[in-house]
Tab-separated table of C-alpha atoms and ligand atoms in Angstrom:
chain	number	residue	atom	x	y	z
A	49	MET	CA	108.789	86.932	99.146
A	50	GLU	CA	105.853	87.767	96.898
A	51	SER	CA	106.388	91.287	95.635
A	52	ARG	CA	103.752	93.803	94.599
A	53	LYS	CA	104.542	96.321	91.883
A	54	HIS	CA	105.615	99.149	94.209
A	55	ASP	CA	107.157	97.110	97.002
A	56	ASN	CA	110.175	98.766	95.502
A	57	PHE	CA	109.824	102.527	95.401
A	58	ASP	CA	113.231	103.086	93.809
A	59	GLN	CA	111.561	104.452	90.691
A	60	PHE	CA	109.911	107.241	92.754
A	61	ALA	CA	112.607	107.870	95.356
A	62	ARG	CA	114.039	110.957	93.673
A	63	ASP	CA	110.831	112.664	92.514
A	64	TYR	CA	108.516	111.647	95.336
A	65	ASP	CA	107.615	115.297	96.045
A	66	GLU	CA	106.601	116.058	92.464
A	67	VAL	CA	104.488	112.902	92.083
A	68	HIS	CA	102.716	113.781	95.322
A	69	ALA	CA	102.143	117.445	94.441
A	70	GLU	CA	100.205	116.477	91.316
A	71	THR	CA	97.601	114.541	93.304
A	72	LEU	CA	97.385	116.586	96.508
A	73	ASP	CA	95.963	119.796	94.968
A	74	ILE	CA	92.394	118.881	95.905
A	75	SER	CA	93.356	118.570	99.595
A	76	GLY	CA	94.658	122.144	99.905
A	77	ALA	CA	97.872	121.013	101.589
A	78	ASN	CA	101.318	119.902	100.555
A	79	ARG	CA	103.356	116.836	101.385
A	80	ASP	CA	105.112	118.466	104.346
A	81	TYR	CA	101.753	119.217	105.901
A	82	PHE	CA	100.740	115.561	105.659
A	83	SER	CA	104.064	114.380	107.073
A	84	GLU	CA	103.981	116.828	109.979
A	85	TYR	CA	100.373	116.319	111.020
A	86	LYS	CA	100.986	112.612	111.660
A	87	ILE	CA	103.991	113.251	113.884
A	88	GLU	CA	102.061	115.932	115.726
A	89	GLU	CA	99.211	113.447	116.290
A	90	MET	CA	101.669	110.857	117.591
A	91	SER	CA	103.283	113.437	119.889
A	92	ARG	CA	99.927	113.945	121.646
A	93	HIS	CA	100.261	110.417	123.088
A	94	GLU	CA	103.976	110.398	123.905
A	95	ASP	CA	106.363	112.242	126.192
A	96	ARG	CA	107.960	114.628	123.718
A	97	SER	CA	111.029	115.344	125.824
A	98	SER	CA	112.045	111.779	126.651
A	99	SER	CA	114.814	109.882	124.872
A	100	LEU	CA	112.623	107.424	123.002
A	101	SER	CA	113.983	105.090	120.365
A	102	MET	CA	111.680	105.473	117.395
A	103	LEU	CA	111.456	103.733	114.011
A	104	ASP	CA	109.752	104.936	110.838
A	105	PHE	CA	108.892	101.680	109.061
A	106	GLY	CA	108.644	102.254	105.268
A	107	CYS	CA	110.256	105.655	105.740
A	108	GLY	CA	110.617	106.437	102.026
A	109	ASP	CA	112.822	109.502	101.587
A	110	GLY	CA	112.708	110.326	105.306
A	111	ASN	CA	110.248	113.215	105.213
A	112	SER	CA	108.504	112.125	108.443
A	113	VAL	CA	111.811	111.642	110.274
A	114	LYS	CA	112.482	115.358	109.720
A	115	TYR	CA	109.392	116.107	111.846
A	116	MET	CA	110.173	113.373	114.388
A	117	ARG	CA	113.357	115.307	115.127
A	118	GLU	CA	111.370	118.545	115.555
A	119	TYR	CA	108.697	117.076	117.860
A	120	PHE	CA	110.970	114.648	119.734
A	121	PRO	CA	114.283	116.521	120.141
A	122	ASN	CA	115.822	113.848	122.388
A	123	ALA	CA	114.715	110.750	120.507
A	124	GLU	CA	116.971	108.261	118.786
A	125	LEU	CA	115.562	108.044	115.263
A	126	PHE	CA	115.633	105.164	112.788
A	127	GLY	CA	114.140	104.570	109.387
A	128	THR	CA	113.910	101.466	107.260
A	129	ASP	CA	112.539	100.701	103.804
A	130	VAL	CA	112.803	98.043	101.088
A	131	SER	CA	113.721	100.758	98.585
A	132	GLU	CA	117.477	101.238	98.776
A	133	LEU	CA	117.342	104.432	96.743
A	134	SER	CA	114.831	105.871	99.235
A	135	ILE	CA	117.199	104.956	102.080
A	136	LYS	CA	119.955	106.823	100.240
A	137	GLU	CA	117.712	109.902	99.795
A	138	ALA	CA	116.692	109.785	103.468
A	139	THR	CA	120.316	109.550	104.604
A	140	GLU	CA	121.234	112.521	102.401
A	141	LYS	CA	118.708	114.696	104.293
A	142	LYS	CA	121.156	114.484	107.241
A	143	VAL	CA	118.546	114.744	110.002
A	144	SER	CA	120.609	114.867	113.194
A	145	GLY	CA	120.685	111.665	115.238
A	146	SER	CA	118.955	109.584	112.580
A	147	ILE	CA	120.041	106.264	111.098
A	148	PHE	CA	118.487	104.681	108.000
A	149	LYS	CA	118.848	100.976	107.293
A	150	PRO	CA	117.704	98.936	104.285
A	151	TYR	CA	115.098	96.227	104.967
A	152	ASP	CA	115.203	92.879	103.126
A	153	GLY	CA	111.407	92.504	103.265
A	154	THR	CA	111.547	89.707	105.829
A	155	THR	CA	113.644	90.471	108.910
A	156	LEU	CA	113.638	93.975	110.349
A	157	PRO	CA	117.235	95.102	110.983
A	158	PHE	CA	116.725	95.664	114.733
A	159	ASP	CA	117.297	93.577	117.870
A	160	ASN	CA	114.515	92.013	119.896
A	161	GLU	CA	112.758	94.469	122.207
A	162	SER	CA	114.997	97.380	121.226
A	163	LEU	CA	112.510	100.145	120.310
A	164	ASP	CA	109.950	102.223	122.223
A	165	VAL	CA	107.920	103.293	119.204
A	166	VAL	CA	107.318	102.007	115.680
A	167	PHE	CA	105.538	104.453	113.363
A	168	THR	CA	104.364	103.622	109.861
A	169	SER	CA	102.572	105.796	107.349
A	170	MET	CA	100.921	104.711	104.110
A	171	VAL	CA	102.964	101.519	103.812
A	172	PHE	CA	100.748	98.552	104.647
A	173	HIS	CA	98.443	99.192	101.666
A	174	HIS	CA	101.450	98.464	99.408
A	175	ILE	CA	102.132	95.111	101.046
A	176	SER	CA	100.168	91.955	100.191
A	177	PHE	CA	97.557	91.255	102.840
A	178	ASP	CA	98.833	87.701	103.274
A	179	ARG	CA	102.131	89.137	104.534
A	180	HIS	CA	100.655	91.506	107.144
A	181	ASP	CA	100.617	88.988	110.013
A	182	ASP	CA	104.294	88.072	109.580
A	183	LEU	CA	105.237	91.715	109.358
A	184	LEU	CA	103.320	92.523	112.533
A	185	ALA	CA	105.111	89.664	114.288
A	186	GLU	CA	108.395	91.315	113.293
A	187	ILE	CA	107.214	94.709	114.570
A	188	THR	CA	106.139	93.102	117.852
A	189	ARG	CA	109.521	91.392	118.104
A	190	ILE	CA	111.502	94.647	117.938
A	191	LEU	CA	109.208	96.627	120.267
A	192	LYS	CA	110.048	96.751	123.962
A	193	PRO	CA	107.376	95.514	126.389
A	194	ASN	CA	104.788	98.305	126.526
A	195	GLY	CA	106.168	99.676	123.227
A	196	ARG	CA	103.757	101.576	120.961
A	197	PHE	CA	102.874	100.969	117.330
A	198	TYR	CA	101.291	103.802	115.322
A	199	ILE	CA	99.871	102.846	111.952
A	200	PHE	CA	98.543	105.628	109.697
A	201	GLU	CA	96.464	104.600	106.694
A	202	HIS	CA	94.105	106.003	104.076
A	203	ASN	CA	90.446	105.566	104.935
A	204	PRO	CA	88.703	103.664	102.106
A	205	LEU	CA	85.316	104.917	103.384
A	206	ASN	CA	86.216	108.456	102.270
A	207	PRO	CA	85.434	109.126	98.566
A	208	VAL	CA	88.044	111.909	98.207
A	209	THR	CA	90.717	109.566	99.521
A	210	ARG	CA	89.703	106.935	96.997
A	211	LYS	CA	89.934	109.547	94.199
A	212	ILE	CA	93.413	110.712	95.306
A	213	VAL	CA	94.663	107.127	95.533
A	214	ARG	CA	93.172	106.276	92.119
A	215	GLU	CA	95.036	109.202	90.538
A	216	CYS	CA	98.399	108.803	92.271
A	217	ALA	CA	101.054	107.137	90.109
A	218	PHE	CA	102.684	105.196	92.926
A	219	ASP	CA	99.370	104.061	94.397
A	220	ASP	CA	98.238	102.020	91.412
A	221	ASP	CA	98.973	98.801	93.311
A	222	ALA	CA	97.410	100.051	96.555
A	223	ILE	CA	94.743	98.000	98.305
A	224	LEU	CA	93.374	100.161	101.099
A	225	LEU	CA	92.941	98.753	104.600
A	226	PRO	CA	89.511	99.292	106.166
A	227	HIS	CA	89.959	100.391	109.787
A	228	THR	CA	88.052	97.291	110.905
A	229	TYR	CA	90.634	95.111	109.139
A	230	THR	CA	93.540	97.010	110.739
A	231	ASN	CA	92.003	96.602	114.177
A	232	LYS	CA	91.519	92.863	113.729
A	233	MET	CA	95.078	92.521	112.417
A	234	LEU	CA	96.415	94.241	115.555
A	235	ILE	CA	94.297	92.125	117.884
A	236	LYS	CA	95.654	89.008	116.146
A	237	GLY	CA	99.137	90.535	116.510
A	238	ALA	CA	98.662	90.381	120.277
A	239	PHE	CA	98.697	94.112	121.012
A	240	SER	CA	97.115	94.630	124.405
A	241	SER	CA	95.273	97.867	123.801
A	242	GLN	CA	94.466	99.982	120.832
A	243	ARG	CA	92.653	103.141	119.860
A	244	THR	CA	91.542	104.264	116.393
A	245	LEU	CA	91.311	107.958	115.504
A	246	PHE	CA	90.169	109.466	112.207
A	247	THR	CA	91.810	112.558	110.737
A	248	LEU	CA	91.570	115.097	107.888
A	249	PHE	CA	87.807	115.584	107.670
A	250	LEU	CA	88.048	118.895	105.842
A	251	PRO	CA	90.237	120.153	102.997
A	252	ARG	CA	93.090	122.381	104.164
A	253	HIS	CA	92.113	125.323	101.900
A	254	LYS	CA	91.989	128.738	103.656
A	255	LEU	CA	88.211	128.710	103.509
A	256	PHE	CA	88.057	125.900	106.080
A	257	ARG	CA	90.838	127.051	108.445
A	258	TRP	CA	88.408	128.337	111.092
A	259	ALA	CA	86.835	124.886	111.422
A	260	LEU	CA	89.952	122.724	111.558
A	261	LYS	CA	90.358	122.791	115.358
A	262	SER	CA	86.918	121.247	115.785
A	263	GLU	CA	88.069	118.144	113.888
A	264	ARG	CA	89.595	116.887	117.149
A	265	LEU	CA	86.055	116.543	118.525
A	266	ILE	CA	84.974	114.080	115.872
A	267	GLN	CA	87.996	111.826	115.583
A	268	TRP	CA	85.775	108.848	116.452
A	269	LEU	CA	83.771	109.315	113.224
A	270	PRO	CA	84.946	106.904	110.500
A	271	LEU	CA	84.729	109.483	107.713
A	272	GLY	CA	88.067	111.303	107.814
A	273	ALA	CA	90.387	110.955	104.831
A	274	GLN	CA	92.906	109.030	106.924
A	275	TYR	CA	93.003	107.206	110.257
A	276	TYR	CA	95.534	105.872	112.657
A	277	VAL	CA	95.607	103.189	115.269
A	278	ARG	CA	97.760	103.443	118.378
A	279	ALA	CA	98.454	99.982	119.715
A	280	VAL	CA	100.415	99.029	122.813
A	281	LYS	CA	102.436	95.803	123.005
B	699	SAM	C1	103.519	105.777	99.852
B	699	SAM	S1	105.187	105.536	100.360
B	699	SAM	C2	105.129	106.226	102.008
B	699	SAM	C3	106.459	106.753	102.450
B	699	SAM	C4	106.467	107.392	103.837
B	699	SAM	N1	106.093	106.433	104.860
B	699	SAM	C5	105.562	108.596	103.887
B	699	SAM	O1	104.516	108.559	104.575
B	699	SAM	O2	105.898	109.609	103.249
B	699	SAM	C6	105.270	103.822	100.661
B	699	SAM	C7	106.637	103.359	101.147
B	699	SAM	O3	106.510	102.003	101.560
B	699	SAM	C8	107.679	101.326	101.158
B	699	SAM	N2	107.398	99.887	101.104
B	699	SAM	C9	106.676	99.202	100.204
B	699	SAM	N3	106.676	97.893	100.502
B	699	SAM	C10	107.388	97.756	101.644
B	699	SAM	C11	107.759	96.653	102.460
B	699	SAM	N4	107.394	95.408	102.173
B	699	SAM	N5	108.493	96.902	103.558
B	699	SAM	C12	108.891	98.163	103.867
B	699	SAM	N6	108.596	99.247	103.128
B	699	SAM	C13	107.855	99.038	102.027
B	699	SAM	C14	108.009	101.919	99.809
B	699	SAM	O4	109.344	101.651	99.413
B	699	SAM	C15	107.724	103.398	100.081
B	699	SAM	O5	108.844	104.073	100.563
């Protein structure tokens, strides 16, 4: 497999929080905020109380899985990543009912049609574009019929996002995915329906708190700092 510089995040697994904190100042929020908001967004489309089986693909140190447990108390939670040290860190967090498995970069360690939901956050921009189709085929393979795929990515149309990515140590190999590219990739991947929503239009500093709720009204506008696509198999 062709490997990009940070396909292996072992070098950042232990100090992921510190590396992040240095670059997130401008946004007015911390890493936990960014992890939680994505799970909250996902929970708007899912039945929070049902016993879903849910995978965090490229889970890193498991920060999102912590929030999956909070928002989906009955879910069976899995995480996988090519970075073995990150898998170790994630396992050490001891989130109840969660299992973390290393990924060899080719075959996802899950049976055919075994998962209801695959979630991924800020991973695809670290993977060579020529590998995206094969990876999507793997994700489709492990999703049950009608299973949902949530992909969260940075929005390259947003100048603040581009600045944060430029300055982040572990993003120096990142090639951002335009939302149009992500949509085409998912159509090619044979997902039957999909919806793109943009997020994080305003900084999270106190000054803007009063306006944050209104962001939900403009999630169609391709200017937010990040976006996600919900696709159904
Ligand atoms: C920027 S971090 C994001 C971590 C986590 N998803 C989050 O949102 O906090 C990127 C993660 O993608 C993982 N990664 C990079 N290449 C990968 C690949 N080919 N397959 C799976 N994970 C990969 C890295 O090891 C790292 O944990």
